[in-house]
Amino acid sequence: MQVQHEAPTASVQTSSDTQAEEDIGDNYGIPPPEPSSFAGLKDRIKRHYDIGSAYYYSLWGEHIHHGYFLDPTDTKEIAQARLIDLLLEQSQLPTRSQVLDVGCGIGGTSRYLAEKMDCSVTGITISGQQVKLARDLSAKEAGLVKGKVEQPGFTGLRKGSVRFVELDAEEMGDFFNEPETKMTLDCVWISEAMSHLPNKELFFRNASRLLDTGGKLVVADWFKGEGLTDAQMEADIKPIEGETRFGILVGQDGMLLPRLNTQSEYVNYAKQAGLSVFSEPFDISKEVSKTWYAFASFLGISKRVLDHSVYSIDTYRDISWSLVQNPALWAFAISQGRDGLAFLQAFRAMRRGYANGTFRYAVMVFQK
């Protein structure tokens, strides 16, 4: 598949330079959000990824998620695969498992589990464009690695297989219990997608409903820190999340998110759904925040910043600052209207949150 978008390039100043430079994001105001229902939020998420997925693929590759960086020499591709491996380690997922990959994006994790673990993976996403990209990339991969598959609709990859379905994640409990689509699963896998879901309690109940006894729910996601002050919420979290009043979404919702949760809230939702904790929440905020360092290197950020230690928080501030100073990214955001601008503006808050410890990233596993 040929991707038409070229990745934008950028240059960056050092910390002392940035203090004297104008923040380009200040030139792009965001119109106030109009109150919308959760159904309206889902429509906006679908539109965002229908428009942006090919562009994200050109920037991120097939894994449109953070990487787990443990070594200064890690590339983003190595770190992104290592994040999947960390989840496999935490979950102890058996080979040949039946897996539902929720919020599968363009299918990178689904293909990884099929090829490495011989899994049969169904990926679901709300975006029809992502389904198309996932199928195209999987067909291309199948031509390289071959594979046998007996299930209709699946693409064989070595000893595993994948298929992709356009589906709202909150409908998966009913959809996969219909006679023609019924599935019993060894694993429900959800990486950086649950934070988009308005009704997370429903998701945990549906996951429990679909899992076979002993099956695992594997989670990687963004969280807000525990016990934040009003000032911390105002500065770092409200620009990212939406605020809900009487079932209506109001507020910034810059990352197309409803209210962000804490890690302990996910644990409580899982227990209420009849799941037990298999692997306690493991906070890897520091390691995944370095994703932006590798991403900046891909975009051509200046060597004097990249030569700074990858483990320095000052470097992270410089790199993430540079990303939101890139005019090409702002032009892409403008093409998506208010939601595109708000999405990119939210990266500035995410940058602060990672640096301040208010925005967190963790993995956890639950079992039925």
XYZ file of C-alpha atoms in Angstrom:
368
model
C 0.000 0.000 0.000
C 1.325 3.420 -0.929
C 0.871 6.204 1.619
C 0.579 9.596 -0.040
C 1.282 11.846 2.950
C 4.902 12.739 3.479
C 5.989 13.021 7.099
C 6.582 16.646 8.062
C 10.014 17.744 9.121
C 10.900 20.019 11.980
C 13.766 21.742 13.661
C 13.977 22.603 17.314
C 15.705 24.955 19.700
C 17.359 24.061 22.982
C 15.610 24.812 26.287
C 17.141 28.246 26.603
C 16.116 29.076 23.044
C 12.517 27.983 23.510
C 12.003 30.349 26.400
C 12.672 33.274 24.062
C 10.693 31.865 21.118
C 6.997 32.207 20.489
C 4.967 29.063 21.043
C 3.316 28.465 17.663
C 0.359 26.862 19.412
C -0.587 30.251 20.847
C -1.467 31.340 17.300
C -4.213 28.728 17.008
C -7.224 29.318 19.206
C -9.863 26.655 19.629
C -13.542 27.554 19.258
C -15.479 26.669 22.414
C -16.911 23.167 22.246
C -20.578 22.679 21.656
C -22.265 20.317 24.122
C -22.635 16.896 22.548
C -23.903 13.467 23.479
C -21.636 10.463 23.840
C -22.959 9.325 20.451
C -21.721 12.623 19.050
C -18.289 12.006 20.583
C -18.132 8.609 18.893
C -18.973 10.195 15.541
C -16.143 12.679 16.031
C -13.692 9.907 16.954
C -14.711 7.946 13.863
C -14.244 11.004 11.659
C -10.875 11.814 13.221
C -9.459 8.371 12.501
C -11.133 8.043 9.104
C -9.335 11.215 8.055
C -6.084 10.814 9.949
C -5.162 7.120 9.979
C -3.157 7.067 6.733
C -1.278 10.138 7.948
C -0.612 8.560 11.355
C 0.628 5.419 9.589
C 3.118 7.514 7.636
C 4.424 8.940 10.921
C 4.128 6.091 13.409
C 4.237 2.951 11.294
C 1.837 0.072 11.844
C 1.809 0.421 15.640
C -0.035 3.646 16.444
C 0.751 3.519 20.151
C 3.512 4.383 22.604
C 6.751 2.445 22.888
C 8.345 0.955 26.005
C 11.872 2.403 25.979
C 14.523 0.704 28.090
C 17.721 1.504 26.188
C 19.033 4.759 24.660
C 19.577 2.945 21.360
C 15.950 1.822 21.051
C 14.103 2.848 17.915
C 10.395 3.576 18.146
C 9.702 0.312 16.291
C 11.710 -1.729 18.819
C 10.050 0.042 21.746
C 6.541 -0.318 20.305
C 7.058 -4.078 19.871
C 8.514 -4.254 23.388
C 5.315 -2.727 24.784
C 3.362 -5.602 23.231
C 5.907 -8.046 24.637
C 5.497 -6.486 28.083
C 1.744 -7.080 27.884
C 2.372 -10.665 26.795
C 4.718 -11.126 29.740
C 2.267 -9.582 32.204
C -0.665 -11.618 30.873
C 1.149 -14.927 30.203
C -1.052 -15.292 27.134
C -0.844 -18.855 25.751
C -0.060 -19.498 22.115
C -2.993 -20.179 19.766
C -5.311 -18.013 21.852
C -8.582 -16.596 20.518
C -8.085 -12.827 20.892
C -10.322 -9.792 20.458
C -8.158 -6.707 19.800
C -10.378 -3.748 20.752
C -9.521 -0.431 19.139
C -7.170 -2.297 16.820
C -6.170 0.728 14.738
C -4.582 -0.451 11.510
C -3.960 -3.923 12.886
C -0.322 -3.823 13.987
C -0.871 -5.588 17.308
C -3.303 -8.078 15.762
C -0.719 -9.117 13.181
C 2.008 -9.278 15.836
C -0.049 -11.652 18.009
C -0.945 -13.798 14.993
C 2.624 -14.131 13.772
C 4.463 -14.359 17.089
C 1.894 -16.218 19.205
C -0.051 -18.155 16.535
C -3.215 -16.435 17.746
C -6.495 -16.097 15.908
C -7.218 -12.388 16.280
C -10.337 -10.371 15.542
C -9.615 -6.650 15.512
C -12.424 -4.149 15.933
C -12.383 -0.398 15.371
C -15.020 2.300 14.970
C -13.221 3.589 11.858
C -14.035 2.069 8.486
C -10.855 3.572 7.033
C -8.783 1.813 9.686
C -10.461 -1.483 8.797
C -9.529 -0.956 5.145
C -5.912 -0.117 5.994
C -5.676 -3.067 8.386
C -6.969 -5.473 5.764
C -4.671 -4.083 3.060
C -1.595 -4.279 5.289
C -2.505 -7.795 6.427
C -2.968 -9.003 2.845
C 0.417 -7.541 1.964
C 1.998 -9.232 4.980
C 0.331 -12.532 4.131
C 1.994 -12.419 0.735
C 5.363 -12.234 2.476
C 4.968 -14.788 5.288
C 2.271 -17.101 3.879
C -0.060 -18.955 6.201
C -2.938 -21.371 6.274
C -6.341 -20.433 7.606
C -9.562 -22.389 7.716
C -11.842 -19.714 9.161
C -13.747 -17.680 6.551
C -12.951 -13.992 6.556
C -9.558 -14.428 8.199
C -6.140 -13.785 6.664
C -3.520 -16.400 7.499
C -0.205 -15.155 8.907
C 2.238 -17.990 9.586
C 0.304 -20.222 12.027
C -2.016 -17.441 13.168
C -4.738 -15.414 11.508
C -6.387 -11.998 11.597
C -9.630 -10.386 10.549
C -10.960 -6.857 11.037
C -14.503 -5.633 11.738
C -15.918 -2.115 11.895
C -17.671 -2.073 15.264
C -18.329 0.235 18.200
C -16.519 -1.358 21.159
C -19.491 -0.727 23.424
C -21.586 -3.022 21.189
C -19.168 -5.955 21.265
C -20.997 -7.851 24.017
C -24.155 -8.195 21.945
C -22.447 -8.487 18.544
C -20.266 -11.448 19.507
C -23.179 -13.240 21.147
C -25.316 -13.283 17.997
C -25.605 -16.821 16.557
C -23.705 -15.967 13.361
C -20.924 -14.017 15.090
C -20.694 -15.732 18.480
C -17.205 -15.949 19.976
C -15.727 -17.275 23.199
C -12.441 -15.619 23.891
C -9.200 -16.425 25.658
C -8.224 -12.764 25.656
C -9.668 -9.297 25.232
C -6.787 -6.952 24.400
C -7.197 -3.169 24.531
C -4.270 -0.771 24.140
C -4.728 3.014 24.389
C -8.386 2.758 23.372
C -10.439 2.364 26.539
C -9.824 5.985 27.492
C -11.957 6.937 24.448
C -14.957 4.921 25.659
C -17.717 6.863 27.430
C -19.033 3.873 29.383
C -16.043 2.011 30.743
C -18.091 0.017 33.230
C -20.045 -1.403 30.268
C -16.800 -2.323 28.534
C -15.578 -4.295 31.555
C -18.922 -6.105 31.793
C -18.818 -6.954 28.074
C -15.241 -8.198 28.313
C -16.205 -10.447 31.219
C -19.234 -11.660 29.255
C -17.138 -12.674 26.242
C -14.195 -14.224 28.069
C -14.021 -17.941 28.723
C -13.252 -19.026 32.278
C -9.584 -18.245 32.894
C -9.505 -15.739 30.034
C -7.579 -12.474 30.344
C -8.400 -8.807 29.840
C -5.140 -7.086 28.872
C -5.051 -3.296 29.252
C -2.622 -0.487 28.395
C -3.946 3.030 28.770
C -3.576 6.666 29.748
C -4.644 7.803 33.201
C -4.722 10.861 35.373
C -2.727 10.730 38.574
C -4.347 9.932 41.904
C -5.405 12.770 44.194
C -4.696 15.709 41.885
C -5.329 19.247 43.079
C -7.760 21.573 41.356
C -4.808 23.522 39.968
C -3.215 20.373 38.514
C -6.499 19.311 36.974
C -7.016 22.728 35.421
C -3.504 22.952 33.955
C -2.776 19.426 32.770
C -5.949 17.309 32.603
C -8.917 19.459 31.589
C -7.361 20.382 28.206
C -7.183 16.638 27.459
C -10.437 15.228 28.778
C -14.081 16.100 28.461
C -16.383 16.952 31.322
C -19.740 15.221 31.633
C -22.859 16.905 32.982
C -26.173 15.043 33.021
C -25.009 12.709 30.250
C -23.834 15.570 28.028
C -20.161 16.004 27.159
C -18.880 19.531 27.748
C -15.426 21.039 28.241
C -12.230 20.741 26.230
C -12.085 16.991 25.307
C -8.966 17.788 23.283
C -7.856 14.161 22.942
C -11.434 13.140 22.055
C -11.768 11.630 25.506
C -14.535 11.645 28.063
C -13.400 11.938 31.683
C -9.985 10.407 32.321
C -9.837 7.734 35.002
C -7.259 6.752 37.569
C -5.639 3.341 37.607
C -7.504 2.371 40.764
C -10.839 3.128 39.074
C -10.078 0.573 36.344
C -9.307 -2.008 39.029
C -12.642 -1.278 40.707
C -14.559 -1.518 37.406
C -12.939 -4.898 36.703
C -13.825 -6.293 40.105
C -17.411 -5.063 39.766
C -17.600 -6.973 36.464
C -16.533 -10.204 38.146
C -12.883 -10.111 37.102
C -9.912 -10.577 39.406
C -6.546 -8.829 39.222
C -4.044 -11.078 37.459
C -1.280 -8.474 37.132
C -1.363 -5.322 39.267
C -1.175 -1.924 37.518
C 2.403 -1.351 36.367
C 3.175 2.320 35.816
C 5.592 2.892 32.926
C 5.018 6.609 32.395
C 8.720 7.471 32.315
C 9.563 4.752 29.802
C 6.715 5.445 27.385
C 7.134 9.226 27.468
C 10.341 8.712 25.512
C 8.185 7.721 22.543
C 8.158 11.405 21.685
C 11.954 11.467 21.560
C 12.009 8.721 18.906
C 9.112 10.312 17.065
C 10.999 13.607 16.981
C 14.081 11.871 15.614
C 11.938 10.436 12.817
C 10.706 13.942 12.025
C 14.263 15.267 11.800
C 14.546 17.175 15.074
C 17.933 18.858 15.383
C 20.883 16.733 16.461
C 21.906 19.025 19.312
C 18.679 18.136 21.119
C 18.783 14.448 20.197
C 22.352 14.213 21.488
C 21.078 15.213 24.930
C 20.525 12.183 27.202
C 17.340 10.300 26.277
C 16.640 9.835 29.955
C 16.594 13.573 30.745
C 13.204 15.137 31.462
C 14.573 18.373 29.991
C 15.090 16.551 26.712
C 11.531 15.264 26.839
C 10.278 18.814 27.327
C 12.368 20.018 24.384
C 11.290 17.184 22.104
C 7.605 17.351 22.883
C 7.701 21.148 22.626
C 9.260 20.849 19.182
C 6.569 18.487 17.970
C 3.825 20.996 18.624
C 5.850 23.759 16.940
C 5.774 21.968 13.582
C 3.736 24.052 11.082
C 2.977 20.971 8.967
C 1.274 19.282 11.916
C -0.776 22.407 12.623
C -1.809 22.541 8.956
C -2.981 18.932 9.259
C -4.868 19.807 12.456
C -6.577 22.773 10.778
C -7.753 20.480 7.977
C -9.750 18.551 10.581
C -11.461 21.606 12.021
C -11.976 22.275 15.709
C -11.324 18.682 16.799
C -7.988 18.593 14.972
C -6.850 21.823 16.601
C -8.029 20.716 20.037
C -6.306 17.346 19.574
C -2.962 18.962 18.844
C -3.369 21.601 21.537
C -3.946 18.764 23.993
C -0.455 17.464 23.285
C 0.855 20.553 25.017
C -1.067 19.571 28.133
C 0.088 15.956 27.778
C 3.660 17.214 27.630
C 3.171 19.102 30.894
C 1.368 16.162 32.453
C 4.124 13.659 31.734
C 6.726 16.096 33.017
C 4.707 16.924 36.151
C 3.544 13.401 36.922
C -0.147 14.268 36.571
C -0.616 12.302 33.327
C 0.208 8.600 33.710
C 0.552 5.469 31.589
C 0.119 1.951 32.955
C -0.501 -1.650 31.967
C -2.609 -4.166 33.902
C -4.222 -7.580 33.414
C -7.471 -9.040 34.763
C -8.779 -12.615 34.682
C -12.202 -14.206 34.588
